[in-house]
PDB file of C-alpha atoms in Angstrom:
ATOM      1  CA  UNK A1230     130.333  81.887  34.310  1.00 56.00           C
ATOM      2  CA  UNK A1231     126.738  81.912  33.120  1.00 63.00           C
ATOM      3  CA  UNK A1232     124.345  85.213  34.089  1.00 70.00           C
ATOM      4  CA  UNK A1233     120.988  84.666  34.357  1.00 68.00           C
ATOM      5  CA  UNK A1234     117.802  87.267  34.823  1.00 76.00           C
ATOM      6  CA  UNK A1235     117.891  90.620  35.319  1.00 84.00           C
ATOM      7  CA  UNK A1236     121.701  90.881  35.077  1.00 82.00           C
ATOM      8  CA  UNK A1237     121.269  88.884  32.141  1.00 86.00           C
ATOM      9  CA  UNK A1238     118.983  91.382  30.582  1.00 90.00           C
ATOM     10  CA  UNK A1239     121.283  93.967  31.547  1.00 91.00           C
ATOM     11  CA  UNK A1240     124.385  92.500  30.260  1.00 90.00           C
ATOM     12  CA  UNK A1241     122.776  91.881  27.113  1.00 92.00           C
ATOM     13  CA  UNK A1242     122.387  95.495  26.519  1.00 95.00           C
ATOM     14  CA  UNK A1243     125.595  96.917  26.520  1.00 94.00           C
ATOM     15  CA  UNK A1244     127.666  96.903  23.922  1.00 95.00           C
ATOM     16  CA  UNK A1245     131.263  95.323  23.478  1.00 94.00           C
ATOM     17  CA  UNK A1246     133.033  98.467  23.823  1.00 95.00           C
ATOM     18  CA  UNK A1247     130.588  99.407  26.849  1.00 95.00           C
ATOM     19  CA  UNK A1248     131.733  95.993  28.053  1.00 90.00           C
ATOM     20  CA  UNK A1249     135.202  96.521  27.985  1.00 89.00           C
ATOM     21  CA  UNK A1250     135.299  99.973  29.540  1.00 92.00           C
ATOM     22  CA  UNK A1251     133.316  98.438  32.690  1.00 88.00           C
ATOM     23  CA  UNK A1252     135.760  95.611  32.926  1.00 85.00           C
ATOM     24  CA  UNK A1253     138.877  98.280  32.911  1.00 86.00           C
ATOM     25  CA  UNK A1254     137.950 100.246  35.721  1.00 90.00           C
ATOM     26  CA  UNK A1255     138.917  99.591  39.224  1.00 91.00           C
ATOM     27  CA  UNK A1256     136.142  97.943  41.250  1.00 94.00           C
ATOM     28  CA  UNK A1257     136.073  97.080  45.204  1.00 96.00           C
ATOM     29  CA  UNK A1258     134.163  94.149  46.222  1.00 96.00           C
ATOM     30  CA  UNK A1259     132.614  94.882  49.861  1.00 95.00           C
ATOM     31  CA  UNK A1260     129.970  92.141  50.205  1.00 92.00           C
ATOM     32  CA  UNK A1261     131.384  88.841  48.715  1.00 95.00           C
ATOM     33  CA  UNK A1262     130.000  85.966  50.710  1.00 95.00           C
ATOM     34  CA  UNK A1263     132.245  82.814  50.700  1.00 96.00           C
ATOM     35  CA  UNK A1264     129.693  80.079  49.952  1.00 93.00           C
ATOM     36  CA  UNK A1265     127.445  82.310  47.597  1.00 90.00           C
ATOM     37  CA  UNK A1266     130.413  83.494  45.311  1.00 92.00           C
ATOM     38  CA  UNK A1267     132.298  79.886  44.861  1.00 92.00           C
ATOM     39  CA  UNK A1268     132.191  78.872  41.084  1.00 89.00           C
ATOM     40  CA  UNK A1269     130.078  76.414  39.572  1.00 84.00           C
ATOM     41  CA  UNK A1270     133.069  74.131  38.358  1.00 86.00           C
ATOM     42  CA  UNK A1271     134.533  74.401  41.843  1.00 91.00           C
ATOM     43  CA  UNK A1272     131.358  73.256  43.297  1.00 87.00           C
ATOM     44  CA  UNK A1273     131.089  70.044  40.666  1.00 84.00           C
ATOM     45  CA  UNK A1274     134.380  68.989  40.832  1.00 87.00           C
ATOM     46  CA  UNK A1275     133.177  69.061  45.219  1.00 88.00           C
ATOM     47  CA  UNK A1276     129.843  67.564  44.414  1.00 84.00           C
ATOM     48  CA  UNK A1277     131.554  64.684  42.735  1.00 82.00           C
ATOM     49  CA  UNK A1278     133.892  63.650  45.253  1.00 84.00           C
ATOM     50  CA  UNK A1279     130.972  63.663  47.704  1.00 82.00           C
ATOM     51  CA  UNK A1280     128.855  61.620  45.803  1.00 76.00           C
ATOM     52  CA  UNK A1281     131.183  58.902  45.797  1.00 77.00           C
ATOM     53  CA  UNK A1282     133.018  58.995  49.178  1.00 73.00           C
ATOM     54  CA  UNK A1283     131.596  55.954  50.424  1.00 68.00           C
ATOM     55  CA  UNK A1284     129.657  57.303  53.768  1.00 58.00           C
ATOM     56  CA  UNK A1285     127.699  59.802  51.742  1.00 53.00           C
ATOM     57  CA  UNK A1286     126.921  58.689  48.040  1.00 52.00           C
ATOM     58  CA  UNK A1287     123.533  56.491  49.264  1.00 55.00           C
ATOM     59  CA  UNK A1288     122.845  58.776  52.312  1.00 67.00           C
ATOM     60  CA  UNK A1289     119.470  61.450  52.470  1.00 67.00           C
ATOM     61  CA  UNK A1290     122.366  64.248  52.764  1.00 65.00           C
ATOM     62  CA  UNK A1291     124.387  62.743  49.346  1.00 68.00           C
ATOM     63  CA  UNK A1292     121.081  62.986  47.650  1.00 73.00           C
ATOM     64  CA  UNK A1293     120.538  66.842  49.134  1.00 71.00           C
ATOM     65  CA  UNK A1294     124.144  67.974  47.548  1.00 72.00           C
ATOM     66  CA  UNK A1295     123.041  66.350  44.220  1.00 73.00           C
ATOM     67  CA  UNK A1296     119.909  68.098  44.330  1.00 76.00           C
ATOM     68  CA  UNK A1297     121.456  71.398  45.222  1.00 74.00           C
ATOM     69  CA  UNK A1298     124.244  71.274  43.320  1.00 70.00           C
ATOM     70  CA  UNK A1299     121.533  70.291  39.762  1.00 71.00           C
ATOM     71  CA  UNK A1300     119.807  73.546  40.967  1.00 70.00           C
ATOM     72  CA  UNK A1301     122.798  75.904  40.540  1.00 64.00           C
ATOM     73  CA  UNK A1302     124.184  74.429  37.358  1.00 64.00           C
ATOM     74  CA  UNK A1303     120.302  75.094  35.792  1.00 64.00           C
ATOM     75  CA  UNK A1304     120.256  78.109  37.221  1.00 60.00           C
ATOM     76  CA  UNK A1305     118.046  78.515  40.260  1.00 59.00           C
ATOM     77  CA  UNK A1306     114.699  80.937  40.329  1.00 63.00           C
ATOM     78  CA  UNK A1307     114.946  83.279  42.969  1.00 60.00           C
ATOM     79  CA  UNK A1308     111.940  85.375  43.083  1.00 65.00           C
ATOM     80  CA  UNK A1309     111.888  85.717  47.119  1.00 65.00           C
ATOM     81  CA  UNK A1310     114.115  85.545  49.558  1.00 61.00           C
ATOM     82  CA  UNK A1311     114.164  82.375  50.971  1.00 65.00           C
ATOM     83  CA  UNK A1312     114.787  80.874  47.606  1.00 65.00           C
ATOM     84  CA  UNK A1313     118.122  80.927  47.963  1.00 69.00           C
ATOM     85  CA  UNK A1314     118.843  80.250  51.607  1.00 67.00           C
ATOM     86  CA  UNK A1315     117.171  76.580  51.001  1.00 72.00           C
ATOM     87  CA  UNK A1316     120.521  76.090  48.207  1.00 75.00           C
ATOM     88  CA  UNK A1317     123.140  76.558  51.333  1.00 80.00           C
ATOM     89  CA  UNK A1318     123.027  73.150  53.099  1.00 81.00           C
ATOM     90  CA  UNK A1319     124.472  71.603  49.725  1.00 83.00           C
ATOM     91  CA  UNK A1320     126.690  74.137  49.476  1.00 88.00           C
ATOM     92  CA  UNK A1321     127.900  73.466  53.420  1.00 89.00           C
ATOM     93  CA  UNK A1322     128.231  69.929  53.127  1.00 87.00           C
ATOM     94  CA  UNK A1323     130.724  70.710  49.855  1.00 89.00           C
ATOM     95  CA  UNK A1324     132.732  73.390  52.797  1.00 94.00           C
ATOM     96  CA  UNK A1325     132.731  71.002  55.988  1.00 93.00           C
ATOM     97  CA  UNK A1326     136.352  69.677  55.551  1.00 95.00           C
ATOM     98  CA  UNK A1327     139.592  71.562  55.338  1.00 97.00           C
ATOM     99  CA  UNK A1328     140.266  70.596  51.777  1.00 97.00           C
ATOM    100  CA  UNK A1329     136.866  71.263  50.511  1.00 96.00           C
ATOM    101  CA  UNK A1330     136.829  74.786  52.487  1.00 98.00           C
ATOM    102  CA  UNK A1331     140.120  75.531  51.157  1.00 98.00           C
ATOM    103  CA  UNK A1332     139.623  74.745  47.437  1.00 98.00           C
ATOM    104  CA  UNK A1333     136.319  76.660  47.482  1.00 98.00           C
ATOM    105  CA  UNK A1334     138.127  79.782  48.559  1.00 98.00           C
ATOM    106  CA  UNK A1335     140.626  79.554  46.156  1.00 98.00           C
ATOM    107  CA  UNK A1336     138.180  79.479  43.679  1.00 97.00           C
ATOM    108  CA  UNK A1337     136.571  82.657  44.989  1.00 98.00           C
ATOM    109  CA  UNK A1338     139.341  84.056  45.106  1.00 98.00           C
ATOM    110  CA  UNK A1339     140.705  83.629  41.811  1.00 97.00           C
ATOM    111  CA  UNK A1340     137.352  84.757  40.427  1.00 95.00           C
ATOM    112  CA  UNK A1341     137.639  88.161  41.450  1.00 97.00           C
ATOM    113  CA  UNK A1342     141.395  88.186  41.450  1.00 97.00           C
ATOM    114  CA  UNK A1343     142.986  86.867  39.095  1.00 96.00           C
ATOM    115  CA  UNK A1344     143.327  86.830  35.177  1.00 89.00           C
ATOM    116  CA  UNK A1345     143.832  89.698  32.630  1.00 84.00           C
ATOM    117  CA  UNK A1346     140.383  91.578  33.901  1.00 81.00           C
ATOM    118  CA  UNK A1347     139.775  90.708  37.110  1.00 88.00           C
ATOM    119  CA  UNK A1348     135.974  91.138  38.856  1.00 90.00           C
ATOM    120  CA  UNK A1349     137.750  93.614  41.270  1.00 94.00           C
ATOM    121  CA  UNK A1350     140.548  95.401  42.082  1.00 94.00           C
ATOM    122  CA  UNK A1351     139.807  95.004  46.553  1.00 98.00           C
ATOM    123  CA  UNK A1352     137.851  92.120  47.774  1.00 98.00           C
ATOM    124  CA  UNK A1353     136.382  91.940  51.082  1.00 98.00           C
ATOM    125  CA  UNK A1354     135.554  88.144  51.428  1.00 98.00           C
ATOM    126  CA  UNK A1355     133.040  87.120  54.427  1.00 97.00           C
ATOM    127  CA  UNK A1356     131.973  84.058  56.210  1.00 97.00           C
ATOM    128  CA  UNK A1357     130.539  82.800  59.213  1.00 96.00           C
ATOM    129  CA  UNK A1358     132.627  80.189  61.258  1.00 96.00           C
ATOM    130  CA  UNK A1359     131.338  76.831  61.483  1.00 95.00           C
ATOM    131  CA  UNK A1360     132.368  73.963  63.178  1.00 95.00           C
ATOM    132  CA  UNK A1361     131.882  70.694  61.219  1.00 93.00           C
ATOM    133  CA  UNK A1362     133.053  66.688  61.998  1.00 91.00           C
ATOM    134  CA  UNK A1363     136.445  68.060  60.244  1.00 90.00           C
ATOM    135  CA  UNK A1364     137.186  71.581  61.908  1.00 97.00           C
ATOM    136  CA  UNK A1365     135.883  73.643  64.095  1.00 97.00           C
ATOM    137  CA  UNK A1366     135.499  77.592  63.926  1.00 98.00           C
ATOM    138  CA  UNK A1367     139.247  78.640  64.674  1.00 98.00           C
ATOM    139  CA  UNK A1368     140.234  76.164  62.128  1.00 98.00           C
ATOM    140  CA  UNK A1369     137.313  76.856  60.231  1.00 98.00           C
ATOM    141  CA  UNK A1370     138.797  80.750  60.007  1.00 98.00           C
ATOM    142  CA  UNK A1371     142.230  79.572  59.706  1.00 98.00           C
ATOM    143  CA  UNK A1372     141.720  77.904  56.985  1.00 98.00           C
ATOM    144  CA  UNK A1373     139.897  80.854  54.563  1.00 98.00           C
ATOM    145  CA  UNK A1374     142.442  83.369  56.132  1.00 99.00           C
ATOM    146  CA  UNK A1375     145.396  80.882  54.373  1.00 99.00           C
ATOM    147  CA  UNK A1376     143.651  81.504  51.552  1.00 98.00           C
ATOM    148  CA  UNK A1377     142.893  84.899  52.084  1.00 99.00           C
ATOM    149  CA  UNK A1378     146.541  86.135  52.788  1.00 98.00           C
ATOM    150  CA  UNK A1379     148.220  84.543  49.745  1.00 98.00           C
ATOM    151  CA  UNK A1380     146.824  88.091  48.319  1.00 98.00           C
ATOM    152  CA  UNK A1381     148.467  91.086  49.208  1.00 98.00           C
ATOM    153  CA  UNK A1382     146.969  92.874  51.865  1.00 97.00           C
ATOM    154  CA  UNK A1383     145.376  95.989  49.637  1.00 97.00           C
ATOM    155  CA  UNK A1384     144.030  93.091  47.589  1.00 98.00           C
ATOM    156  CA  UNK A1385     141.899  90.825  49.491  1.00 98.00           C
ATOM    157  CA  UNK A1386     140.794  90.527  53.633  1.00 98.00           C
ATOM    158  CA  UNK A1387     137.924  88.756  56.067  1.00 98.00           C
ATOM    159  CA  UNK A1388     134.654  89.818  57.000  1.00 98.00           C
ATOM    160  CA  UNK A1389     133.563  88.009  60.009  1.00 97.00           C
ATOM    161  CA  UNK A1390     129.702  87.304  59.499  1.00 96.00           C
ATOM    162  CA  UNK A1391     127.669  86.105  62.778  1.00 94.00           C
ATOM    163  CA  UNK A1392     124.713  84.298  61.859  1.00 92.00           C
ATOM    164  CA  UNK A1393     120.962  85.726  63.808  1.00 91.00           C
ATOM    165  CA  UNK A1394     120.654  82.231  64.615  1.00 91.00           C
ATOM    166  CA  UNK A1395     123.828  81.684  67.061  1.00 92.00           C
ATOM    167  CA  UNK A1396     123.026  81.161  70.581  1.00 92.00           C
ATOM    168  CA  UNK A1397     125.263  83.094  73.389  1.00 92.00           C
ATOM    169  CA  UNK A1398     127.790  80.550  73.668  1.00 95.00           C
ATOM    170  CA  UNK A1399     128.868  80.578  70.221  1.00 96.00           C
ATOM    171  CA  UNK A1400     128.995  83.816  69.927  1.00 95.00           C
ATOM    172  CA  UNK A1401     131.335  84.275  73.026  1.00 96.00           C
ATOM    173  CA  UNK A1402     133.809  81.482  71.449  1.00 97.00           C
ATOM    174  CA  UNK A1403     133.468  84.064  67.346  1.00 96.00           C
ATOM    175  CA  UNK A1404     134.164  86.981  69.961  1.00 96.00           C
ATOM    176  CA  UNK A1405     137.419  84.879  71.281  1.00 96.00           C
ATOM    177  CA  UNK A1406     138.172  83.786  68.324  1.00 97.00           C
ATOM    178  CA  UNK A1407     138.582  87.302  67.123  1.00 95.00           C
ATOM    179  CA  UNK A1408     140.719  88.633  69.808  1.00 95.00           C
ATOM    180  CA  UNK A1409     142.724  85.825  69.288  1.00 97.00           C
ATOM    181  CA  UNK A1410     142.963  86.379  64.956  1.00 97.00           C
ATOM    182  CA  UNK A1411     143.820  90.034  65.766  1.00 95.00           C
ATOM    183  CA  UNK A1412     146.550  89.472  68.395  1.00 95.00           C
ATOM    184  CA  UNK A1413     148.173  87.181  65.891  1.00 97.00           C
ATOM    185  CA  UNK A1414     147.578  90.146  63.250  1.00 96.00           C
ATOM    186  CA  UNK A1415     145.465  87.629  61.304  1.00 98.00           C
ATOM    187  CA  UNK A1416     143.935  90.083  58.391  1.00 98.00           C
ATOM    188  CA  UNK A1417     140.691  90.394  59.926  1.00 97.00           C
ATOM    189  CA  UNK A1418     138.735  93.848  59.051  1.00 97.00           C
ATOM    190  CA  UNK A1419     135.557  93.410  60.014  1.00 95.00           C
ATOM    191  CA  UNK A1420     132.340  91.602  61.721  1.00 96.00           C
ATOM    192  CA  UNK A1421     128.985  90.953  60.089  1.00 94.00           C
ATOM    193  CA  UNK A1422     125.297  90.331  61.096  1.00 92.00           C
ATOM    194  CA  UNK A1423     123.673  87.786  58.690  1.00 88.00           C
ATOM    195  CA  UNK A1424     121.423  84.900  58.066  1.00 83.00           C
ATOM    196  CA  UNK A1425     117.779  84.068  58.278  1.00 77.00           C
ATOM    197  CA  UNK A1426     116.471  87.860  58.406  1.00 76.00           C
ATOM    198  CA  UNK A1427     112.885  85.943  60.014  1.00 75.00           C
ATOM    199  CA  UNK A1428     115.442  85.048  62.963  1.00 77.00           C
ATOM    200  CA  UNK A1429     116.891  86.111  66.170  1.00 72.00           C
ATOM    201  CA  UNK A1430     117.163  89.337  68.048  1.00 78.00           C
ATOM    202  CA  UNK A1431     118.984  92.286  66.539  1.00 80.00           C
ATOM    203  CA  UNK A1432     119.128  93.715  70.150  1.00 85.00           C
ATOM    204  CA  UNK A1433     120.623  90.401  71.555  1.00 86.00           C
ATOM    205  CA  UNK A1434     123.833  91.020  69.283  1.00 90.00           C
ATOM    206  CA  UNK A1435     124.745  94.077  70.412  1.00 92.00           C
ATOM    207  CA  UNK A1436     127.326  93.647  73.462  1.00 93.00           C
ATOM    208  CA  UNK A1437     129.190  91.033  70.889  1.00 94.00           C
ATOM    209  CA  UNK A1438     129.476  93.840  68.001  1.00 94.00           C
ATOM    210  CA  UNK A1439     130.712  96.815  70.774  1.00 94.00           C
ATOM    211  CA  UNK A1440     133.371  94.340  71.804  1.00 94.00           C
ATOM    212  CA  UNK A1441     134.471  93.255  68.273  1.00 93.00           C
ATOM    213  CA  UNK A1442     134.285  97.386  67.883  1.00 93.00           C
ATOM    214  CA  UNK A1443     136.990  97.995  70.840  1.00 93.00           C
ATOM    215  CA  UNK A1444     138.929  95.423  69.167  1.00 92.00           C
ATOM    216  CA  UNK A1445     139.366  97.718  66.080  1.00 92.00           C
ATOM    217  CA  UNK A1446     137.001  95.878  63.449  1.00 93.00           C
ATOM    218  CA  UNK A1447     134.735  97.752  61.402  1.00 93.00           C
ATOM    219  CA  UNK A1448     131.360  96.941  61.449  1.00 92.00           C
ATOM    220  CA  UNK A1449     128.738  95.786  58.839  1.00 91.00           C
ATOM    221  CA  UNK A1450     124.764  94.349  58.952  1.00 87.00           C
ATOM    222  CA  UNK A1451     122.466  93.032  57.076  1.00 82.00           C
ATOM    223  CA  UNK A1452     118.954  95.055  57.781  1.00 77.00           C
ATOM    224  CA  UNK A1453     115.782  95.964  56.095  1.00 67.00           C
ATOM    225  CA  UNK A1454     116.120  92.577  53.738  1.00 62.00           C
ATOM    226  CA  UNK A1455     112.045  91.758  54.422  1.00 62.00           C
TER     227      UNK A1455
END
């Protein structure tokens, strides 16, 4: 995995034995989005088979994944904080089927998992439930909570994230959805507030984050990001 900027620089100024003494101790990862963390290879070996399915290699949103996907492997600039959000739709085209979702959680998975030093010892994975041509949310959460549970439980769970920019509706069916993942003892620990911070109505999201509350999730939000 390549580092770039300030981490980078930091990296670079440790040495090997300060290195391996950071990679030995136990770490808990608490804010590991899904379609941020998936690995680069992950994501080519996705952009490829896009590119030449035969409804999207010619189309405007073919040509958006190649773009987006050329940006990561260079390594993207992100000096504010929009930078990155314009890099998702490439990376949501690469989730919006079952397999693709699937393999792209395996990968993150397996990144902070797995191997002789993993990144992290407890990883709290989130995502926000979208519905695509292939899925919609439930499957959409079924699908990463497969995944999710091939772990042991005191190894890796699901953070629910609702996006600023879901209307009512939606966020009725996430709430459902949720009761639903819980009854079933789904491992679901949490809900999240995230997305555009320029967007929505904090206030708006409240009655839908006392409700996930009663239902025994804990509770996380993005604030103060502008």
């Amino acid at each position: 995995m390549q580092i770039y900027g300030p981490a980078a620089a930091a990296l670079d100024s440790l040495s090997r034995s300060q290195i391996e003494f950071l990679q030995r101790i136990p770490k808990a990862e608490l804010h590991a989005h899904l379609n941020g963390s998936i690995p680069i290879h992950v994501l080519q070996e996705l952009a490829a088979e896009y590119l030449t399915s035969p409804q999207d290699a010619s189309t405007e949103a073919g040509d958006m994944v190649k773009a987006g996907i050329e940006k990561l492997v260079a390594g993207p600039a992100l000096d504010e904080i929009h930078d990155f959000f314009h890099l998702f739709p490439a990376i949501y085209a690469l989730t919006a089927t079952p397999d693709g979702l699937a393999r792209a959680t395996r990968g993150v998975l397996s990144v902070f998992l797995d191997g002789d030093t993993p990144q992290c010892t407890y990883l709290e994975l989130r995502s926000t439930p979208k519905a695509t041509e292939g899925m919609d949310r439930e499957r959409y959460l079924n699908v990463v909570l497969d995944a999710v549970e091939r772990y042991p439980a005191d190894k890796a769970t699901l953070i629910i994230s609702l996006d600023r920019r879901m209307g009512n509706e939606v966020l009725k069916e996430c709430i459902q959805i949720l009761g639903k993942l819980k009854k079933e003892g789904r491992r679901v620990v949490g809900i999240d507030l995230c997305g555009d911070p320029k967007a929505g109505d904090m206030a708006e999201f409240a009655p839908y984050f006392a409700e996930a509350h009663k239902l025994g999730l804990g509770v996380t939000l993005h604030i103060a990001e502008v």
